[in-house]
Coordinates of C-alpha atoms in Angstrom, one line a residue:
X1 CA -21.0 17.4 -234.4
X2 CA -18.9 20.3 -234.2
X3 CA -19.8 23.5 -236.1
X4 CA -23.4 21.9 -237.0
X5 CA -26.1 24.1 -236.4
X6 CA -29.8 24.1 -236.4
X7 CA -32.2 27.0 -235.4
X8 CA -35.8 25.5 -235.2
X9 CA -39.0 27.5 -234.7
X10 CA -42.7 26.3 -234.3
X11 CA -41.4 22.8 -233.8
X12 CA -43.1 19.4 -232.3
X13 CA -41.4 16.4 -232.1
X14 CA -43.4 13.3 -230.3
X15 CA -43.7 9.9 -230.4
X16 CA -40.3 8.5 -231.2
X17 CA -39.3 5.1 -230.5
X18 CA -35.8 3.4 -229.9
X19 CA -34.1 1.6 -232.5
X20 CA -35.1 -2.2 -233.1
X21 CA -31.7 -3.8 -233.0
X22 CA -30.6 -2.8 -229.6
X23 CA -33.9 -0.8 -228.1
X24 CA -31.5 2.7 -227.6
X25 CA -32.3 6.0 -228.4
X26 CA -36.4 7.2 -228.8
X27 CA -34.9 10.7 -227.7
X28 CA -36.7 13.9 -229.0
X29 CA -34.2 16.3 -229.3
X30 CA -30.4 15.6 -229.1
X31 CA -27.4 18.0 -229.0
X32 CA -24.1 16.5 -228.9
X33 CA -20.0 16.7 -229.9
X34 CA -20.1 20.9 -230.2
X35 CA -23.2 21.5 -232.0
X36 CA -25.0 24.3 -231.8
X37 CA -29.3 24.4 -231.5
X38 CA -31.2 27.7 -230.8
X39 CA -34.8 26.8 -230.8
X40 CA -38.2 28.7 -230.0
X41 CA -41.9 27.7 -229.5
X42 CA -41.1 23.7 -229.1
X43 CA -43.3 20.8 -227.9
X44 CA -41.3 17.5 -227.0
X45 CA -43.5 15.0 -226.3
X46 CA -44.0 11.7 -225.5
X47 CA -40.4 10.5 -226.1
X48 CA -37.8 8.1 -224.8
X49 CA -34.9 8.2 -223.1
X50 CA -34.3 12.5 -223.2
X51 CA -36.8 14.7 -224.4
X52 CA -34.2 17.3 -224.9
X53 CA -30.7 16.2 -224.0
X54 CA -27.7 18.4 -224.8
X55 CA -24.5 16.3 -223.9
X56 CA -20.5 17.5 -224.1
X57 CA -18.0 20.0 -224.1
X58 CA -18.4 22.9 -227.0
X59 CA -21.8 22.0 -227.4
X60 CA -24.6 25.1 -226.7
X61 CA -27.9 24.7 -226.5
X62 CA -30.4 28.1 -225.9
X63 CA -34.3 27.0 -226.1
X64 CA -36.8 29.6 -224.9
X65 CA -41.5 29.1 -225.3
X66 CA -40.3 25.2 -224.4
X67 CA -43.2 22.2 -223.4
X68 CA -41.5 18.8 -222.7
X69 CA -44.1 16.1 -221.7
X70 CA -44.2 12.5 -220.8
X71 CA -40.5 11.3 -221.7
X72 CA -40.5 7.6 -220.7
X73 CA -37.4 5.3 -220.1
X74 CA -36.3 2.8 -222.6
X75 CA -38.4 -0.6 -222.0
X76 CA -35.1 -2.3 -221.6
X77 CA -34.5 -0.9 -218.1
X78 CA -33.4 -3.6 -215.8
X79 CA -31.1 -5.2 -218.8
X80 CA -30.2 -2.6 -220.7
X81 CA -26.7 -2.6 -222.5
X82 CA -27.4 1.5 -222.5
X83 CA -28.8 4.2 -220.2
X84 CA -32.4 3.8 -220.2
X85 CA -33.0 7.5 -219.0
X86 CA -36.3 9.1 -218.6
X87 CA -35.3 12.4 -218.3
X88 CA -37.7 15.4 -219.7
X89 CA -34.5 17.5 -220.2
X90 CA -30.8 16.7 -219.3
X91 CA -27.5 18.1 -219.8
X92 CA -24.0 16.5 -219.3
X93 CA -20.9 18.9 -220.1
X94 CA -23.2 21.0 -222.3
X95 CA -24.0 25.1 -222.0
X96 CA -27.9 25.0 -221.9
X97 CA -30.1 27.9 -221.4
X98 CA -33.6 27.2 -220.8
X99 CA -36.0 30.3 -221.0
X100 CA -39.9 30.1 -220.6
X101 CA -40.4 26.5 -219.8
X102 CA -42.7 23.9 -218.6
X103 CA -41.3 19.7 -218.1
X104 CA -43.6 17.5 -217.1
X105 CA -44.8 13.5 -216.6
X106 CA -40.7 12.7 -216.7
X107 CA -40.3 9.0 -215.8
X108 CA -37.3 9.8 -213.9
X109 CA -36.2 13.7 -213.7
X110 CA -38.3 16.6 -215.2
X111 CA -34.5 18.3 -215.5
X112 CA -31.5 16.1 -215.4
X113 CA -27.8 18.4 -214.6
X114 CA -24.6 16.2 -214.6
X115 CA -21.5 18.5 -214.7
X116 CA -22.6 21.4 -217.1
X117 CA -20.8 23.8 -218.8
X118 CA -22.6 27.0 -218.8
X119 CA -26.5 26.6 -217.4
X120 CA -29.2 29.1 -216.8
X121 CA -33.2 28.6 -216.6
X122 CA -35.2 31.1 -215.9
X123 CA -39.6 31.6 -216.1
X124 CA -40.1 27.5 -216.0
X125 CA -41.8 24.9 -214.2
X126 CA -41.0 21.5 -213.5
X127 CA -43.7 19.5 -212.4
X128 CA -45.4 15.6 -212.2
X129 CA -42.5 13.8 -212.8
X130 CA -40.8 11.2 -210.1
X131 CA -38.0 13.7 -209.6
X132 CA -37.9 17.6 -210.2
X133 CA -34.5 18.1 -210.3
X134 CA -31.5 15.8 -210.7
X135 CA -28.5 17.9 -210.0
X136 CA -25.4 16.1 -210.0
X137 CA -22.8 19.2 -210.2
X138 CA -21.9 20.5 -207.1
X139 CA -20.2 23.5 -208.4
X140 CA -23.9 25.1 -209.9
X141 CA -24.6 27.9 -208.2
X142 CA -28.4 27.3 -207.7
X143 CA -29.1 30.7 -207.0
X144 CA -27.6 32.5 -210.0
X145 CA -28.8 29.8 -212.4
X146 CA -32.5 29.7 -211.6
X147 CA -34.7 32.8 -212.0
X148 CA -38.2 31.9 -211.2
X149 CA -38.4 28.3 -212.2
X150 CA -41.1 26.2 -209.8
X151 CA -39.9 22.6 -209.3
X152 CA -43.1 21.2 -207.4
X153 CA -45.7 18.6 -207.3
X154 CA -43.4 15.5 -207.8
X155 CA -42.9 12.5 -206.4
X156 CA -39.4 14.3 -204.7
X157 CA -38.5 18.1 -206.2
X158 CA -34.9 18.0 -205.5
X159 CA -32.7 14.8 -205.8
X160 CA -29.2 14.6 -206.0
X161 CA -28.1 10.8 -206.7
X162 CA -26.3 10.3 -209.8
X163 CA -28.5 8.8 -211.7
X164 CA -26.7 8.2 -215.2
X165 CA -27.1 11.1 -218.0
X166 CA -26.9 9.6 -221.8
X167 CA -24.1 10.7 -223.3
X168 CA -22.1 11.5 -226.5
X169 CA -20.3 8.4 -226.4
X170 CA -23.3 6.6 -225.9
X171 CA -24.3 8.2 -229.6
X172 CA -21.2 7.3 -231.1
X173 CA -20.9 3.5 -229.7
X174 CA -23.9 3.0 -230.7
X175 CA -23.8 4.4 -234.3
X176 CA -20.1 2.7 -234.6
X177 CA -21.5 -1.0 -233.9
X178 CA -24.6 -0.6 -236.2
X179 CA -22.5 0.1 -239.5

């Protein structure tokens, strides 16, 4: 939450699954509620749900030498009582910066924007997922956020239906019904 902070170097985080009792979260990295994460050198892979999601007003998020791979959506997609995502990254509300990057094999979107605070990528590649880009906030100015980022070889490169982003008070719901 607010005022947390984590810097992580050299870090790999795959594999993660949802929680039993309601099949929700599986996400890699999460950065919510005004928390602050600087991280360098990461591998997200094969998660569920957000690879790296960074989600709500006050909350930064500034990743640079990044690899997500093969987020998948939850298996409860058709009936599930939360947003089943799929997303490699997305960000909802959230300043992101994104700096040497590569998102690939995204079941839904290799980079997911609802309404953003600050957002800036810049070296990266998006690439084998079903969409490239998701962008779902008309005010981003495409040209001064992206700096030689590739979206190509997906199923569709740019999309802009708004497919739900996971959010914050997802997170908190979901933590609030389980104590």
């Amino acid at each position: 939450g607010a005022g947390a902070a984590v810097d992580a170097t050299d870090l790999v985080v795959r594999d993660t699954l949802p929680q039993e009792s309601d099949g929700d979260f599986g996400r890699g990295v999460g950065v919510q509620a005004g928390a602050r994460f600087t991280g360098s050198r990461l591998r997200i892979a094969g998660n569920q749900q957000a690879g790296l999601l960074a989600v709500s007003s006050g909350t930064k998020c500034d990743v640079e030498d990044l690899e997500v791979v093969a987020t998948a959506t939850l298996a409860c997609v058709d009936d599930c009582p939360v947003i089943p995502g799929g997303s490699g990254v997305a960000a909802l509300g959230a300043d992101l910066t994104l700096r040497r990057f590569v998102v690939r094999g995204s079941e839904l979107a290799g980079l997911q924007l609802g309404p953003t605070g600050a957002f800036s990528a810049e070296d990266g590649l998006i690439t084998q997922n079903r969409i490239g880009l998701n962008l779902q906030d008309e005010l981003l100015d495409l040209g001064a956020a992206f700096h030689r980022v590739r979206v190509r070889d997906n199923e569709t490169d740019r999309d802009l239906t708004d497919h739900p982003v996971p959010s914050a008070a997802d997170t908190l719901q979901a933590l609030t019904e389980a104590q």
